[in-house]
Every structure is written in C-alpha cells, then in structure tokens.
Short mmCIF file of C-alpha atoms and ligand atoms in Angstrom, two decimals:
data_model
loop_
_atom_site.label_atom_id
_atom_site.label_comp_id
_atom_site.label_asym_id
_atom_site.label_seq_id
_atom_site.Cartn_x
_atom_site.Cartn_y
_atom_site.Cartn_z
CA MET H 1 -11.48 26.39 4.12
CA SER H 2 -10.76 28.92 0.96
CA ASP H 3 -14.38 29.79 0.00
CA ALA H 4 -13.14 28.85 -3.58
CA ILE H 5 -13.28 25.47 -1.89
CA ALA H 6 -16.35 25.16 -0.45
CA ALA H 7 -18.13 26.66 -3.13
CA THR H 8 -17.39 23.45 -4.63
CA TRP H 9 -18.28 21.24 -2.28
CA GLN H 10 -21.25 23.23 -1.92
CA ALA H 11 -22.27 22.37 -5.95
CA LEU H 12 -21.06 18.78 -4.92
CA GLU H 13 -23.45 18.32 -2.38
CA ALA H 14 -26.75 19.63 -4.59
CA LEU H 15 -25.97 17.93 -7.85
CA PRO H 16 -28.33 14.96 -7.93
CA LYS H 17 -27.19 11.12 -7.42
CA ARG H 18 -27.62 9.39 -10.12
CA THR H 19 -28.19 5.75 -10.13
CA LEU H 20 -26.11 3.31 -12.76
CA LYS H 21 -28.82 2.42 -14.29
CA ASP H 22 -29.78 5.69 -14.90
CA LEU H 23 -25.75 7.01 -16.05
CA PHE H 24 -24.86 3.76 -19.12
CA ALA H 25 -27.58 5.07 -20.66
CA ASP H 26 -25.06 7.32 -22.17
CA LYS H 27 -24.12 5.09 -24.25
CA ALA H 28 -19.85 6.70 -24.48
CA ARG H 29 -19.80 5.66 -20.46
CA LEU H 30 -18.27 3.12 -20.40
CA GLU H 31 -15.90 4.49 -23.44
CA ARG H 32 -15.59 7.98 -21.95
CA TRP H 33 -14.96 5.70 -17.45
CA SER H 34 -12.64 3.25 -18.21
CA GLY H 35 -9.71 2.50 -20.29
CA LYS H 36 -6.82 0.95 -20.48
CA LEU H 37 -2.95 1.76 -19.94
CA ASP H 38 -0.01 0.71 -21.60
CA LEU H 39 2.61 -0.58 -19.07
CA PRO H 40 5.47 -1.70 -19.46
CA GLY H 41 4.40 -5.27 -17.67
CA GLY H 42 1.23 -5.30 -20.41
CA ALA H 43 -1.32 -2.95 -20.77
CA VAL H 44 -3.99 -2.65 -17.73
CA ARG H 45 -7.83 -1.81 -18.21
CA PHE H 46 -8.79 0.96 -15.08
CA ASP H 47 -12.62 0.81 -15.20
CA TRP H 48 -14.11 2.99 -13.30
CA SER H 49 -17.89 2.89 -15.27
CA LYS H 50 -19.65 1.78 -12.31
CA THR H 51 -18.72 3.15 -10.04
CA HIS H 52 -21.45 7.18 -9.77
CA LEU H 53 -18.92 9.16 -10.96
CA ASP H 54 -20.52 11.43 -13.53
CA ALA H 55 -19.88 14.82 -15.80
CA ASP H 56 -21.22 16.64 -13.70
CA ASN H 57 -19.54 16.12 -10.47
CA ALA H 58 -15.78 15.12 -12.20
CA ALA H 59 -16.01 18.61 -12.97
CA ALA H 60 -17.16 19.35 -9.68
CA PHE H 61 -14.28 17.77 -8.16
CA LEU H 62 -11.71 18.65 -11.34
CA LYS H 63 -13.16 21.88 -9.74
CA LEU H 64 -11.83 21.41 -6.14
CA ALA H 65 -8.76 19.79 -7.52
CA GLU H 66 -7.40 23.15 -8.93
CA ALA H 67 -9.07 25.27 -5.58
CA THR H 68 -6.75 23.13 -3.63
CA GLY H 69 -3.57 23.43 -5.10
CA PHE H 70 -3.58 20.58 -7.43
CA VAL H 71 -1.05 20.25 -9.51
CA GLN H 72 1.23 22.24 -7.94
CA LYS H 73 1.49 20.47 -4.46
CA ARG H 74 1.80 17.63 -6.60
CA GLY H 75 4.99 19.53 -8.73
CA ALA H 76 6.10 20.21 -5.09
CA MET H 77 6.36 16.54 -4.43
CA PHE H 78 8.27 15.15 -7.09
CA ALA H 79 10.48 18.81 -6.87
CA GLY H 80 11.20 17.16 -4.19
CA GLU H 81 9.84 20.45 -1.80
CA VAL H 82 8.87 19.79 1.90
CA ILE H 83 5.83 19.23 1.72
CA ASN H 84 5.27 16.62 5.04
CA VAL H 85 5.06 20.18 6.90
CA THR H 86 4.36 19.12 10.43
CA GLU H 87 8.14 17.01 9.69
CA GLY H 88 9.32 19.33 7.53
CA ARG H 89 10.58 17.01 5.15
CA ALA H 90 10.90 16.91 1.57
CA VAL H 91 8.25 12.84 0.02
CA GLU H 92 10.82 11.69 -2.02
CA HIS H 93 10.19 7.72 -3.03
CA THR H 94 9.07 8.39 -6.12
CA ALA H 95 12.67 9.28 -6.98
CA LEU H 96 14.40 5.51 -6.65
CA ARG H 97 12.42 5.01 -9.79
CA GLY H 98 13.77 7.61 -11.22
CA VAL H 99 11.31 10.06 -11.42
CA GLY H 100 12.31 13.35 -8.63
CA ARG H 101 14.41 16.23 -8.80
CA GLU H 102 17.85 15.04 -9.81
CA THR H 103 19.96 15.12 -7.16
CA SER H 104 17.82 12.40 -5.13
CA THR H 105 17.56 10.31 -8.54
CA GLU H 106 20.91 10.60 -8.02
CA GLU H 107 21.75 9.36 -4.92
CA ALA H 108 19.07 7.32 -5.32
CA PHE H 109 21.13 5.53 -8.13
CA ALA H 110 23.80 5.20 -6.17
CA LEU H 111 22.07 3.66 -3.66
CA HIS H 112 20.77 0.96 -5.95
CA LEU H 113 24.06 0.25 -6.99
CA ARG H 114 25.53 -0.05 -3.65
CA MET H 115 22.35 -2.40 -3.29
CA LYS H 116 22.69 -4.37 -6.43
CA SER H 117 26.17 -4.94 -5.50
CA LEU H 118 25.66 -6.06 -2.53
CA VAL H 119 22.78 -8.64 -3.70
CA GLU H 120 25.00 -9.79 -6.56
CA ALA H 121 28.04 -10.59 -3.85
CA ILE H 122 25.30 -12.91 -2.68
CA HIS H 123 24.35 -14.63 -5.47
CA ALA H 124 28.25 -15.25 -6.24
CA GLY H 125 28.59 -16.77 -3.11
CA VAL H 126 30.51 -14.30 -1.42
CA LEU H 127 28.56 -14.65 2.21
CA GLY H 128 28.64 -18.54 1.98
CA GLU H 129 26.00 -20.93 0.45
CA VAL H 130 22.09 -18.73 1.94
CA LYS H 131 19.56 -20.40 1.68
CA HIS H 132 17.07 -18.36 3.57
CA LEU H 133 16.64 -14.67 4.74
CA ILE H 134 15.20 -13.39 7.73
CA HIS H 135 13.26 -10.01 6.67
CA ILE H 136 12.67 -8.69 10.21
CA GLY H 137 10.55 -4.90 9.46
CA ILE H 138 7.75 -4.02 11.04
CA GLY H 139 4.85 -1.71 9.41
CA GLY H 140 5.96 -0.56 5.68
CA SER H 141 9.75 -2.08 6.70
CA ALA H 142 7.62 -5.68 6.22
CA LEU H 143 4.47 -4.94 4.31
CA GLY H 144 4.97 -4.17 1.40
CA PRO H 145 7.82 -6.46 0.55
CA ALA H 146 6.16 -9.22 1.72
CA LEU H 147 3.25 -8.40 -0.06
CA ALA H 148 5.44 -8.67 -3.22
CA ILE H 149 7.72 -11.62 -2.23
CA ASP H 150 4.46 -13.52 -1.96
CA ALA H 151 3.44 -12.46 -5.49
CA LEU H 152 6.65 -12.61 -7.59
CA THR H 153 8.19 -15.84 -6.35
CA ARG H 154 5.97 -17.91 -6.62
CA ASP H 155 8.08 -20.34 -9.09
CA GLY H 156 10.54 -20.54 -6.94
CA ALA H 157 13.24 -17.72 -5.16
CA MET H 158 16.67 -17.54 -5.26
CA ALA H 159 16.48 -17.68 -1.54
CA GLN H 160 13.92 -18.22 0.92
CA VAL H 161 11.88 -14.76 2.78
CA HIS H 162 10.64 -14.59 6.75
CA VAL H 163 9.57 -12.00 6.76
CA VAL H 164 9.02 -11.60 10.70
CA SER H 165 7.20 -8.76 12.28
CA ASN H 166 5.10 -8.78 15.33
CA ILE H 167 6.73 -9.27 18.85
CA ASP H 168 4.70 -11.91 19.48
CA GLY H 169 7.73 -14.75 19.78
CA CYS H 170 5.81 -17.02 17.68
CA ALA H 171 6.34 -15.30 14.14
CA LEU H 172 10.30 -15.48 15.12
CA GLU H 173 9.86 -18.73 16.01
CA ALA H 174 8.07 -19.47 13.57
CA ALA H 175 10.74 -18.66 11.09
CA CYS H 176 13.68 -19.74 12.81
CA LYS H 177 12.29 -23.13 12.90
CA ALA H 178 12.20 -23.23 9.50
CA CYS H 179 15.94 -22.45 8.33
CA ASP H 180 18.75 -23.29 9.00
CA PRO H 181 20.82 -21.46 10.58
CA ALA H 182 23.80 -21.78 8.75
CA THR H 183 22.91 -21.24 5.68
CA THR H 184 20.11 -18.08 6.99
CA LEU H 185 20.94 -13.73 7.14
CA ILE H 186 19.21 -11.87 8.79
CA ALA H 187 17.62 -8.45 7.31
CA VAL H 188 16.84 -5.40 9.82
CA ALA H 189 15.27 -3.45 8.50
CA SER H 190 13.92 -0.19 9.98
CA LYS H 191 14.39 2.78 8.97
CA THR H 192 14.56 4.41 12.85
CA PHE H 193 16.45 1.77 13.82
CA THR H 194 15.13 1.81 16.52
CA THR H 195 11.37 0.35 16.60
CA THR H 196 11.05 -1.58 19.64
CA GLU H 197 9.43 -4.95 17.64
CA THR H 198 11.84 -5.35 15.56
CA MET H 199 15.05 -4.54 17.38
CA THR H 200 13.89 -6.53 20.58
CA ASN H 201 13.69 -9.40 16.82
CA ALA H 202 16.79 -9.12 15.09
CA HIS H 203 18.46 -9.41 19.37
CA SER H 204 16.16 -12.85 19.56
CA ALA H 205 17.70 -14.03 15.91
CA LEU H 206 21.20 -12.81 16.66
CA ASP H 207 20.60 -15.25 20.03
CA TRP H 208 19.14 -18.79 17.86
CA LEU H 209 21.74 -17.87 14.99
CA GLU H 210 25.10 -18.01 18.48
CA ALA H 211 23.26 -20.90 20.19
CA ASN H 212 23.58 -23.09 16.82
CA GLY H 213 26.84 -22.08 15.78
CA VAL H 214 27.11 -19.80 14.35
CA ALA H 215 30.76 -18.27 15.15
CA ASP H 216 29.81 -14.59 14.19
CA PRO H 217 26.42 -14.07 14.27
CA TYR H 218 26.50 -10.22 12.96
CA GLY H 219 27.99 -11.17 10.18
CA ARG H 220 25.25 -12.87 9.23
CA VAL H 221 23.29 -9.88 8.99
CA VAL H 222 22.34 -6.61 6.08
CA ALA H 223 21.10 -3.55 7.53
CA LEU H 224 17.55 -1.71 5.89
CA THR H 225 17.85 1.65 7.33
CA ALA H 226 17.38 5.30 6.96
CA TYR H 227 20.71 5.66 10.09
CA PRO H 228 22.98 3.81 8.41
CA ASP H 229 25.75 5.61 12.36
CA LYS H 230 23.26 3.51 14.12
CA ALA H 231 23.40 -0.61 12.36
CA VAL H 232 27.38 0.24 12.25
CA GLU H 233 27.01 2.14 16.49
CA TRP H 234 24.80 -1.39 16.79
CA GLY H 235 27.08 -3.64 15.62
CA VAL H 236 26.82 -4.56 11.73
CA ASP H 237 29.73 -3.91 9.39
CA GLU H 238 29.85 -0.44 7.12
CA THR H 239 29.27 -3.42 4.23
CA ARG H 240 26.43 -4.30 4.67
CA VAL H 241 24.83 -1.19 5.25
CA LEU H 242 22.17 -0.67 2.50
CA PRO H 243 21.38 3.19 3.28
CA PHE H 244 18.43 5.24 1.56
CA SER H 245 17.41 9.28 2.18
CA GLU H 246 15.37 10.15 5.39
CA SER H 247 13.08 11.76 2.69
CA VAL H 248 11.08 7.93 1.68
CA GLY H 249 8.25 7.73 3.90
CA GLY H 250 8.33 3.86 6.06
CA ARG H 251 5.36 3.36 4.09
CA TYR H 252 6.58 3.74 0.95
CA SER H 253 10.47 2.49 1.51
CA LEU H 254 10.33 -1.16 -0.39
CA TRP H 255 11.71 0.69 -3.25
CA SER H 256 14.32 1.46 -1.10
CA SER H 257 16.64 -0.93 1.13
CA ILE H 258 14.02 -1.81 2.36
CA GLY H 259 13.48 -4.02 -0.29
CA PHE H 260 17.21 -6.20 -0.17
CA PRO H 261 14.17 -8.89 0.31
CA ILE H 262 12.93 -8.60 -2.84
CA ALA H 263 16.03 -8.19 -4.78
CA LEU H 264 17.27 -10.80 -2.80
CA ALA H 265 14.34 -13.29 -4.31
CA LEU H 266 13.62 -12.30 -7.45
CA GLY H 267 16.92 -11.42 -8.40
CA TRP H 268 18.13 -7.30 -9.37
CA GLU H 269 16.67 -7.83 -13.15
CA GLU H 270 13.21 -8.63 -11.89
CA PHE H 271 13.38 -5.81 -9.24
CA ALA H 272 14.12 -3.43 -11.42
CA GLN H 273 11.66 -4.13 -13.71
CA PHE H 274 9.21 -3.52 -10.62
CA LEU H 275 11.10 -0.45 -10.56
CA ASP H 276 10.48 0.82 -14.07
CA GLY H 277 6.95 -0.43 -13.66
CA ALA H 278 6.15 1.85 -10.83
CA ALA H 279 7.97 5.17 -13.02
CA ALA H 280 5.75 4.19 -15.60
CA MET H 281 3.39 5.22 -13.07
CA ASP H 282 4.69 8.01 -11.99
CA ARG H 283 5.06 9.18 -15.47
CA HIS H 284 1.37 8.90 -16.14
CA PHE H 285 0.57 10.76 -12.62
CA LEU H 286 2.58 13.45 -12.82
CA GLU H 287 2.23 14.78 -17.30
CA THR H 288 -1.28 13.65 -17.61
CA GLN H 289 -3.51 16.49 -16.89
CA GLY H 290 -7.01 16.26 -15.59
CA LEU H 291 -9.67 13.35 -15.63
CA ASP H 292 -7.41 10.93 -17.29
CA ASN H 293 -4.83 10.77 -14.62
CA LEU H 294 -6.49 8.07 -13.64
CA PRO H 295 -4.90 8.27 -9.96
CA LEU H 296 -6.84 11.62 -9.08
CA ARG H 297 -9.78 9.91 -10.75
CA ALA H 298 -10.27 7.36 -8.29
CA ALA H 299 -9.35 9.58 -5.88
CA PHE H 300 -12.66 11.46 -7.38
CA GLY H 301 -14.60 8.62 -6.61
CA ASP H 302 -12.86 7.68 -2.77
CA LEU H 303 -14.25 11.09 -2.24
CA TYR H 304 -17.19 10.65 -3.66
CA TYR H 305 -18.19 7.65 -1.14
CA SER H 306 -16.94 9.35 1.55
CA ARG H 307 -18.25 12.57 1.83
CA LEU H 308 -20.89 12.76 -0.38
CA ARG H 309 -22.47 8.85 0.73
CA GLY H 310 -21.52 8.85 4.43
CA CYS H 311 -19.65 5.30 3.62
CA GLN H 312 -17.35 4.38 6.17
CA THR H 313 -15.39 2.00 4.81
CA ARG H 314 -14.09 0.67 0.81
CA ALA H 315 -13.23 -3.09 0.24
CA CYS H 316 -10.62 -4.76 -2.05
CA PHE H 317 -10.70 -7.62 -3.35
CA ALA H 318 -8.00 -9.50 -5.00
CA TYR H 319 -8.83 -12.27 -8.09
CA ASP H 320 -5.44 -13.63 -8.03
CA GLU H 321 -4.69 -16.11 -5.28
CA ARG H 322 -0.24 -14.03 -5.49
CA LEU H 323 -2.12 -10.46 -4.60
CA ARG H 324 -3.30 -12.14 -0.94
CA LEU H 325 -1.67 -9.38 0.58
CA LEU H 326 -2.28 -6.62 -1.19
CA PRO H 327 -5.39 -5.44 1.09
CA SER H 328 -2.69 -5.62 4.21
CA TYR H 329 -0.94 -3.08 2.35
CA LEU H 330 -3.18 -0.92 1.06
CA GLN H 331 -4.60 -0.56 5.23
CA GLN H 332 -1.90 0.53 6.25
CA LEU H 333 -1.17 2.76 2.51
CA GLU H 334 -4.58 5.37 2.87
CA MET H 335 -5.01 4.81 6.93
CA GLU H 336 -1.49 5.67 8.67
CA SER H 337 -1.42 8.05 5.50
CA ASN H 338 -5.07 10.28 5.25
CA GLY H 339 -6.61 8.90 8.37
CA LYS H 340 -6.22 12.30 10.87
CA ARG H 341 -8.43 14.71 11.92
CA VAL H 342 -6.42 18.19 11.29
CA LYS H 343 -5.03 19.35 8.09
CA ALA H 344 -2.31 20.57 6.90
CA ASP H 345 -2.24 23.76 8.63
CA GLY H 346 -3.77 22.24 11.70
CA SER H 347 -6.98 23.47 11.68
CA PRO H 348 -9.72 20.67 12.06
CA VAL H 349 -10.62 18.68 8.47
CA ASP H 350 -14.34 19.74 6.98
CA GLY H 351 -15.25 16.05 6.75
CA PRO H 352 -14.78 12.84 7.12
CA THR H 353 -11.37 11.06 6.16
CA ALA H 354 -9.30 8.21 5.09
CA PRO H 355 -12.80 5.53 5.18
CA ILE H 356 -11.56 2.29 6.91
CA THR H 357 -10.11 -0.13 4.07
CA TRP H 358 -10.83 -3.99 4.48
CA GLY H 359 -10.96 -6.73 1.56
CA GLY H 360 -9.20 -10.35 1.00
CA VAL H 361 -9.13 -12.54 -1.89
CA GLY H 362 -11.38 -13.99 -4.54
CA THR H 363 -13.50 -16.09 -4.22
CA ASP H 364 -12.67 -16.84 -0.96
CA ALA H 365 -14.54 -13.24 0.03
CA GLN H 366 -17.94 -13.91 -2.06
CA HIS H 367 -18.48 -17.02 0.56
CA ALA H 368 -17.47 -15.30 3.59
CA VAL H 369 -18.21 -11.10 3.09
CA PHE H 370 -20.08 -10.49 0.17
CA GLN H 371 -23.26 -10.87 1.76
CA LEU H 372 -22.67 -7.38 3.78
CA LEU H 373 -21.81 -5.94 0.62
CA HIS H 374 -25.34 -7.20 -2.01
CA GLN H 375 -28.11 -6.54 0.54
CA GLY H 376 -26.35 -5.00 3.87
CA THR H 377 -27.53 -1.50 5.26
CA ASN H 378 -23.85 -0.34 4.26
CA LEU H 379 -22.09 1.37 1.40
CA VAL H 380 -19.55 0.04 0.44
CA PRO H 381 -17.77 1.18 -2.82
CA VAL H 382 -15.41 -1.85 -3.75
CA ASP H 383 -12.40 -1.87 -6.01
CA PHE H 384 -11.62 -5.70 -7.39
CA ILE H 385 -7.45 -6.60 -9.01
CA ALA H 386 -7.48 -9.19 -11.60
CA ALA H 387 -5.01 -10.38 -14.35
CA ILE H 388 -5.97 -12.16 -17.55
CA ALA H 389 -3.07 -14.53 -17.79
CA PRO H 390 -2.97 -17.54 -14.95
CA GLY H 391 -0.96 -17.44 -12.50
CA ASP H 392 -0.97 -21.47 -12.61
CA ASP H 393 -0.69 -24.09 -14.91
CA LEU H 394 -3.29 -26.03 -13.91
CA ASP H 395 -7.15 -26.56 -16.22
CA PRO H 396 -7.61 -23.17 -17.62
CA ALA H 397 -11.25 -23.84 -15.58
CA HIS H 398 -9.55 -22.23 -13.20
CA HIS H 399 -8.62 -19.12 -14.15
CA LYS H 400 -12.02 -18.62 -16.20
CA SER H 401 -13.69 -19.63 -13.72
CA LEU H 402 -11.55 -17.42 -11.06
CA LEU H 403 -12.18 -14.13 -13.77
CA ALA H 404 -16.55 -15.01 -14.77
CA ASN H 405 -16.48 -14.51 -10.67
CA CYS H 406 -15.22 -11.96 -10.44
CA PHE H 407 -16.92 -9.89 -13.43
CA ALA H 408 -19.98 -10.90 -11.69
CA GLN H 409 -19.91 -9.70 -8.59
CA GLY H 410 -19.08 -5.60 -9.99
CA ALA H 411 -22.60 -6.29 -12.50
CA ALA H 412 -24.58 -8.10 -9.75
CA LEU H 413 -23.55 -5.27 -6.94
CA MET H 414 -24.39 -2.85 -9.94
CA ALA H 415 -27.90 -4.51 -11.15
CA GLY H 416 -29.44 -5.69 -8.00
CA LYS H 417 -32.61 -8.20 -8.14
CA GLU H 418 -36.50 -7.06 -7.17
CA ALA H 419 -37.89 -11.11 -6.02
CA LYS H 420 -41.32 -11.18 -3.66
CA ASP H 421 -39.63 -11.72 -1.00
CA PRO H 422 -37.64 -9.35 0.92
CA ALA H 423 -35.12 -10.83 1.87
CA ARG H 424 -34.54 -12.18 -1.32
CA ALA H 425 -34.23 -9.56 -2.84
CA TYR H 426 -30.76 -6.81 -3.83
CA PRO H 427 -31.18 -3.58 -4.33
CA GLY H 428 -28.52 -2.75 -6.85
CA ASP H 429 -26.97 -0.07 -7.61
CA ARG H 430 -23.58 -0.75 -5.75
CA PRO H 431 -20.39 0.56 -6.81
CA SER H 432 -17.43 -1.48 -8.01
CA ALA H 433 -14.46 0.10 -10.18
CA THR H 434 -11.90 -2.85 -11.31
CA ILE H 435 -8.75 -3.03 -12.59
CA LEU H 436 -7.62 -5.77 -14.73
CA CYS H 437 -4.07 -6.34 -15.80
CA GLU H 438 -2.64 -8.31 -18.78
CA GLU H 439 -0.37 -10.65 -16.88
CA LEU H 440 0.78 -10.09 -12.91
CA ASN H 441 4.43 -9.22 -13.03
CA PRO H 442 6.59 -7.17 -11.34
CA ALA H 443 6.70 -4.50 -13.19
CA THR H 444 2.79 -4.47 -12.90
CA LEU H 445 3.33 -5.08 -9.14
CA GLY H 446 5.41 -1.99 -9.39
CA ALA H 447 2.85 0.38 -11.16
CA LEU H 448 -0.34 -0.83 -9.42
CA ILE H 449 1.59 0.26 -6.14
CA ALA H 450 2.08 2.82 -6.98
CA PHE H 451 -1.00 3.83 -8.15
CA HIS H 452 -2.25 3.33 -5.04
CA GLU H 453 0.04 5.57 -3.56
CA HIS H 454 -0.42 8.46 -6.43
CA ARG H 455 -4.30 8.16 -4.94
CA THR H 456 -3.73 7.89 -1.26
CA PHE H 457 -2.07 11.09 -1.67
CA ALA H 458 -4.95 12.72 -4.56
CA ASN H 459 -6.37 11.86 -1.32
CA ALA H 460 -4.85 14.15 0.68
CA VAL H 461 -4.83 16.99 -1.37
CA LEU H 462 -8.06 17.07 -2.19
CA MET H 463 -8.60 16.73 1.98
CA GLU H 464 -5.49 19.67 2.11
CA ILE H 465 -3.84 16.95 5.04
CA ASN H 466 -0.64 15.83 5.30
CA ALA H 467 -0.50 11.91 3.91
CA PHE H 468 2.96 12.12 5.40
CA ASP H 469 3.31 12.15 9.24
CA GLN H 470 1.43 9.67 10.93
CA PHE H 471 1.86 10.53 15.55
CA GLY H 472 -0.85 8.72 15.68
CA VAL H 473 0.99 5.82 16.52
CA GLU H 474 2.99 7.30 18.97
CA LEU H 475 0.20 7.71 22.06
CA GLY H 476 0.59 3.85 22.02
CA LYS H 477 3.80 3.25 21.92
CA GLU H 478 4.67 6.12 24.57
CA ILE H 479 2.90 4.54 27.10
CA ALA H 480 4.33 0.82 26.39
CA LYS H 481 7.72 2.01 26.90
CA ALA H 482 5.80 4.05 30.35
CA ILE H 483 4.46 0.06 31.62
CA ASP H 484 8.07 -1.60 30.70
CA ALA H 485 10.01 0.91 32.63
CA GLY H 486 7.23 0.62 35.49
CA GLY H 487 6.71 3.97 38.21
CA THR H 488 3.89 4.91 35.70
CA THR H 489 0.38 4.53 37.25
CA PHE H 490 -2.89 4.58 34.77
CA ASP H 491 -6.10 3.84 35.12
CA ALA H 492 -8.08 1.05 36.95
CA SER H 493 -8.26 -1.22 34.19
CA THR H 494 -5.67 -1.02 32.69
CA GLU H 495 -4.07 -1.59 36.28
CA ALA H 496 -6.02 -4.15 37.30
CA LEU H 497 -4.67 -6.09 33.17
CA LEU H 498 -1.26 -5.58 34.21
CA ARG H 499 -2.00 -7.15 37.10
CA GLU H 500 -3.53 -9.85 36.16
CA ALA H 501 -1.25 -10.22 33.54
CA GLY H 502 1.46 -10.33 36.02
CA ILE H 503 3.39 -7.60 34.88
CA LYS H 504 2.43 -5.78 37.67
O1 LIG M 601 4.71 2.89 14.35
C1 LIG M 601 4.19 2.99 13.27
C2 LIG M 601 5.53 3.70 11.65
O2 LIG M 601 6.38 4.26 12.74
C3 LIG M 601 5.36 3.02 10.72
O3 LIG M 601 5.04 4.36 10.06
C4 LIG M 601 6.29 2.92 10.23
O4 LIG M 601 6.42 1.88 8.79
C5 LIG M 601 7.01 1.83 11.30
O5 LIG M 601 6.44 1.86 12.49
C6 LIG M 601 7.99 0.73 10.88
O6 LIG M 601 8.67 1.88 11.61
P1 LIG M 601 10.81 1.70 11.29
O7 LIG M 601 10.80 1.24 9.75
O8 LIG M 601 11.77 2.66 11.97
O9 LIG M 601 11.17 0.54 12.40
#
C-alpha cells in the first residue's frame, strides 16, 4: 500500500462515527445525498442520505480515489487498455453500449447488426414457427438474460424463453416438458464454449430434439460465444453462430450476443433501449467528477461499511416482483468480481474485500429475514429498489402499499424505537440506500445494471484489486474433472462420500 493510500485509510479510521439522527440535523442533508438522474427510460432517484456518508468521510474517500488512481483507471477501462492484468485482457463491455475505444465500439456495432439480422429473420419465420427458446448457459451466460427476461416480459414475449443453467438434469427436463420440440430453438451460450454444465445440457437438448422427431437437431441451435470456431467445430452452422469479443467478461456479457434471448423475447427495438439505458449510465460514470458520480459514491458507502464498520454482508431488496432475480445477478457480479484476497499486483489486500451480497424481494422478505436487519447483532447496509409506476393493472392499492412498505422499512431501520421491554426495542441507526425509478422499462433496467457494474469496478479500484478475473472458481472444477476421470485418491471423507453415492 502506498503511503498516500495508507494515510487516507488512517484518516478514515480516525474520523468520528456520527449517527444518522445526528447527520440529519443538517437541513441540507437530503439535497446533498439524494438526487435524480435523468435517464432515457425516465428519471431515477439515488438516495444515499440514510447512510453514514458525510462531508468528512466523503472527503477522505475522494482522497482515496485520488491515491488509488481512480480517474486514470476508469479512463484506462473505457480506452480499452489491458486492465485485467492477470489475464492480459482489456475490459470492454461498455463498448457494446457504444461507449469506449472507437475500434471496439465499431466492432461491437457490427456484431450487434449480425445478431439483429438473425433475431429479425427468426421473427420473420426463416427457421419456421418458433414459440420457445431453451437458453442453455451458466453464470454470466445465464443470470443476466434470466433477470432481463423475467423483468421485462411480464406482458408477453415474442418467444417463450426457458433459461437452463444447472447440470442437474431436473432443470433441462423441466424446460423440455414445457416446450414443443417442433417449435423450439436451443441457444448454447458460453463465452469459452467449454463449460461442462453447458455442453452437457446442450448435448442432452439435442438428444431430446432428435428423440422427438426433429430431423436436423443442429439446425435448431444458435451459438453465443467468444470462440466461434469451437461452436462451428461442435456442429453449429456458421450463420447461426453469434460471436462476441474476448474482452467482454462472462458476468458483463448480457449486452453481447449472450443477450440474444433477451432480443428474441423483447424484439430488437427494446433490446436497443436496454443498451441505451446502460450507455447513459456509462457516460454519467465516465464524465461525472467527484461525489456527484453515483457509482463512485455508492462504492464509498460500500467501503465505509465493509472496512470501517465491520459489515460482512450487504443486502439488496427489490420492492418490485419484476426484479426478483436481481439479487442473484448481483451476487455473481459483486462476489465473483471482488471476492479476492490479493491485490492486482499480487500482494495481500489491506482489509476485507467484497461483502457477501444477499437479498430478496419486498414485501416477502419483511416476513422472513427483516427481523435480523432490525434487531439482530449484524449491521447490514441495505439497498431498496422500487419503481413509482406499477407493473400490474390491479387495484392501485397494491402498488401504494408496496411502496409504503419499502419506505417504511428504511425509516424504521434508521429511527429505531425505544421500549421498556428490551425484546421490543429497536436500536435504529441502521443504514439503507434507496433507488427509486419513475418506471421500470428496458432502458431503466439497463441503467440499473450498468450502475452496479460501475459500482463494483469503483470498489475494486479503491481496494486496488482486479475485478475481472475469477481464478477462485477453478480448483473445484479441476477436482470434479479428476473425479470424473477416476484414478485420483482424495481425503477420507470425500472418498467415503464417493463410494456411498456409487461414483467410485
Ligand atoms: O466458473 C465461472 C465462470 O467462468 C463465470 O465467470 C462465467 O460467467 C461462467 O463460468 C460461464 O462461463 P462460460 O460462459 O464460458 O460458459
């Protein structure tokens, strides 16, 4: 750690920890820490006033940003420089939204045109009637499409998409049961086109088509990958292979051809709006300096709680049924990106890195896990996400009550309540942030996801780690392969389990 970085952390630790009640004595607090950003899908309010960020710790965090080279590193990402140093790659998911190095945005535009042509040809019936798409992928090749499709197709879809990720055959079997093989396409989504779960499911899906009378199963497959040659070698016709750049990380890939099922379900126009919403957030992140930069401000809050208040988790509750998959999406984004123990230069980190991301949907979570948030011994910073416009056509009382509950939780966490009976007392002073959208639509969702991508990146820069590799997932995969291959002896417990399950 450089002297300047060490000095800022020391300064941060030395600052008094003021209560939220105390902070709200400042009449200008709301205006300073809560504001609306105009975005293509409508304005979005980012209210960080109920967090413990204040002028003093924010000033120190801005010094930390300076000492860690935040502005240069942000510039390097958008310029397509090799910032994923451990894998020797640039990080160019923003180019897919038209923001980044010119050659990369041009390449991304051309690849999108190719994807658009295929989507429109399928809609026009070139592959016959297509009612269903079984989208096979895992991790970043599944979570983003699943979230966007679940959020945005509540009023109907141009094709019914079933996302299958788990190697557990129950997942694919359920999808197959819901589909008519004669009107089903299979998307094989894998950046590497080698992932065991995906390739196993893809083979079984082809078997299912063949067993159900489809004459040319490979003719029903679309491949979404950064390694098009592998897809062609596997048997997919080149015209149905949609490539994307190796500089797009798996968990950042829903904007690439991995988003094919989103475009097929929504239509190209709405997919383009999704990209535009994200691009607006890219420009905000790239062009806004200091505390007004919302993803950077959110990262300051994240680090305040993880490094200065010992919070081991952070929670996100969407008060919107359409965003019920957002917490699982954020889990991969944040924990796979920033769950690290060494810095980008290989030296040990100076403190905790990514907290455990968890969450759920309001109001359900209120009746399940909120007890711990209000009275438990863990301090958990919470994000609430909601939309002012309802997603349903029922009695407006539903939505009014949904929003009232959302805001009530933030107020209750902060205010707490005194009571004679300790079991009935609430300590209060518990932080939350609220993201309130005018409405949830493709552009807003794009902006929301891009906000979290940039927040994750800003966190990584401030902790001096590389957010873009994920070597921690490899060891388990290697051992699973060794088990499959046989011949390796493991520890006594693992050996016993393998024997009992009949694998050895
Ligand atoms: O195992 C982790 C991981 O590499 C993720 O980072 C990635 O999103 C997922 O597997 C799927 O990888 P692929 O798209 O190459 O199949």
